XYZ file of N, CA, C and O in Angstrom:
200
model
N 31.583 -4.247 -19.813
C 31.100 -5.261 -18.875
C 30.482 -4.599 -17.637
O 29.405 -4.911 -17.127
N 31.228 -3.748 -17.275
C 30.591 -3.077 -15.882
C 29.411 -2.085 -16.147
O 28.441 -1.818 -15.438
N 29.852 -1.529 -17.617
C 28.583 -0.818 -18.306
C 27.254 -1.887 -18.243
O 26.215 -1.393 -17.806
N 27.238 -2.632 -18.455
C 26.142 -3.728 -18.659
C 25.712 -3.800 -17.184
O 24.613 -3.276 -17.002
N 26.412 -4.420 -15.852
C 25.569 -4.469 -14.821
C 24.817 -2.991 -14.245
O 23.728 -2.802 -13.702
N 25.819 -2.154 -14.595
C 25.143 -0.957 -14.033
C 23.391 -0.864 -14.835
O 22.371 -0.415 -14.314
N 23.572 -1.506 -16.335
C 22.134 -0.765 -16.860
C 21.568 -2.133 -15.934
O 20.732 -1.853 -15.075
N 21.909 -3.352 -16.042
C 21.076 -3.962 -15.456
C 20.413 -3.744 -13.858
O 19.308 -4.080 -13.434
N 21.284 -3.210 -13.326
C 20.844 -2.732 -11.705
C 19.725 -1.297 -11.908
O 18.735 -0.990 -11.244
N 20.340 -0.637 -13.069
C 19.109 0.869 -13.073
C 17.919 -0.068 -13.414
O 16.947 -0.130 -12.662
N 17.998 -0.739 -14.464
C 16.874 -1.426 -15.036
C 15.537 -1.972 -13.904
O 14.368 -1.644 -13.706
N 16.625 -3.107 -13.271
C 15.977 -3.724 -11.709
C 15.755 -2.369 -11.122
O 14.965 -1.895 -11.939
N 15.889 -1.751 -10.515
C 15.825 -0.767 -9.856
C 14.692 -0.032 -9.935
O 13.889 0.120 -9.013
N 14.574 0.669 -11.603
C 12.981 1.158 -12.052
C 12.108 0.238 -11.669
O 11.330 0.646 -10.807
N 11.940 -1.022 -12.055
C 10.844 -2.213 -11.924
C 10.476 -1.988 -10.406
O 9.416 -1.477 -10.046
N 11.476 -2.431 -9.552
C 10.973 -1.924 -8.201
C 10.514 -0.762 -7.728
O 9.393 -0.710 -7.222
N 11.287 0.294 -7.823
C 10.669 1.350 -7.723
C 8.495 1.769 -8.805
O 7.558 2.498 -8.480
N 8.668 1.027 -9.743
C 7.291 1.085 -10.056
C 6.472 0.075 -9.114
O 5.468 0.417 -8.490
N 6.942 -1.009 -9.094
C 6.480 -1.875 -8.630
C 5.747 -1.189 -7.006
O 4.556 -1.404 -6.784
N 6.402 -0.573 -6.223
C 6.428 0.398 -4.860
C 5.348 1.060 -5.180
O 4.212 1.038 -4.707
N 5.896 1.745 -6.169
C 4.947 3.074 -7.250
C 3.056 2.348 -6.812
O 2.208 2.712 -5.997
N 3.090 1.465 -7.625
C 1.449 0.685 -8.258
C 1.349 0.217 -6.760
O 0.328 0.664 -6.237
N 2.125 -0.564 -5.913
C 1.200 -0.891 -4.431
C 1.343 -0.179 -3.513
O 1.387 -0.795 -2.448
N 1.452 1.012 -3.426
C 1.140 2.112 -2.731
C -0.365 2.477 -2.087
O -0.803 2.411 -0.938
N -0.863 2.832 -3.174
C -2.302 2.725 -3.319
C -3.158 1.845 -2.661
O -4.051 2.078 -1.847
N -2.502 0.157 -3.425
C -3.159 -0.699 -2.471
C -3.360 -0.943 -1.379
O -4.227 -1.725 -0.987
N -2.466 -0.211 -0.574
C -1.788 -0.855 0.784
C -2.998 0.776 1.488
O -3.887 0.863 2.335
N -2.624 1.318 0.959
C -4.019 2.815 1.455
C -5.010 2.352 1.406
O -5.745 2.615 2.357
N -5.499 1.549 0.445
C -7.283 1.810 0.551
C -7.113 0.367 0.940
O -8.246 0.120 1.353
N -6.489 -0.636 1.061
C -6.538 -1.842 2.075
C -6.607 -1.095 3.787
O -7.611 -1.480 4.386
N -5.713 -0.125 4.607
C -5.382 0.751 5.528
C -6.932 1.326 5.731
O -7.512 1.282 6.816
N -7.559 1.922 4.402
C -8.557 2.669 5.227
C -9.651 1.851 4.927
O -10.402 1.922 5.900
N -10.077 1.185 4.164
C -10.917 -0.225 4.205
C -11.150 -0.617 6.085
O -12.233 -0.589 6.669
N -9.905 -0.930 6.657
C -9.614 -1.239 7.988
C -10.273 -0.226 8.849
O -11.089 -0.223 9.770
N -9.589 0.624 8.173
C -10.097 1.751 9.655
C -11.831 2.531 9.547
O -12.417 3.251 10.357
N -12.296 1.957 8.067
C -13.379 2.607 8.142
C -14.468 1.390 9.090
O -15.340 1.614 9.930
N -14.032 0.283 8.601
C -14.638 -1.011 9.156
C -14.898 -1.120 10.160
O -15.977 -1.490 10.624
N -13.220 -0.582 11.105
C -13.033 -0.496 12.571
C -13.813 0.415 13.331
O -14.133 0.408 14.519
N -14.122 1.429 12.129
C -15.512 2.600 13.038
C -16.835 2.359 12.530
O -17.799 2.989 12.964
N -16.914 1.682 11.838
C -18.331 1.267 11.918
C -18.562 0.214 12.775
O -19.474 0.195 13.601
N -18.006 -0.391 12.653
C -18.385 -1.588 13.850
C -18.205 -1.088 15.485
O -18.884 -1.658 16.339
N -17.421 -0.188 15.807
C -17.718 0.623 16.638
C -18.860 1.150 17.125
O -19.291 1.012 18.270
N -19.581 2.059 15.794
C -20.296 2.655 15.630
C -21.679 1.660 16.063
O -22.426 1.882 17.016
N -21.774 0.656 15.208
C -22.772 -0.126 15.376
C -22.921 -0.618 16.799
O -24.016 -0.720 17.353
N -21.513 -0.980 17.481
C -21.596 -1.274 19.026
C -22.135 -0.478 19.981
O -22.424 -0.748 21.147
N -22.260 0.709 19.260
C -22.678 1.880 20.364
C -24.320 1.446 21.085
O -24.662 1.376 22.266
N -24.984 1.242 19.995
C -26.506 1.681 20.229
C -26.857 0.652 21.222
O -27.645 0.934 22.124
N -26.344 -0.496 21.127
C -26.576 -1.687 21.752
C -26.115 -2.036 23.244
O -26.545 -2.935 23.967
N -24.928 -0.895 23.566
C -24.644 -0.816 24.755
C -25.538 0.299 25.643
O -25.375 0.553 26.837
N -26.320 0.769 24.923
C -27.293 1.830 25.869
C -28.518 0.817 26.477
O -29.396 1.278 27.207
């Protein structure tokens, strides 16, 4: 019986841990999506303030 929750908690456990795994990534190129955006539009503000 206690054998059983333990596989069930490793079980849950992998899923999350992949789950972490696969949106990792997303959460980076969502992050630099932002920050590249944030310097171009910067960038673009420049010329217009001269």
């Amino acid at each position: 019986m206690l054998i059983d929750v333990l596989i069930d908690v490793l079980i849950h456990g992998w899923q999350v841990a992949l789950q972490l795994l696969f949106s990792i990534p997303g959460i980076t190129i969502a992050l630099l999506d932002a920050e590249t955006e944030f310097f171009y539009k910067k960038v673009s503000l420049q010329p217009s303030t001269r």
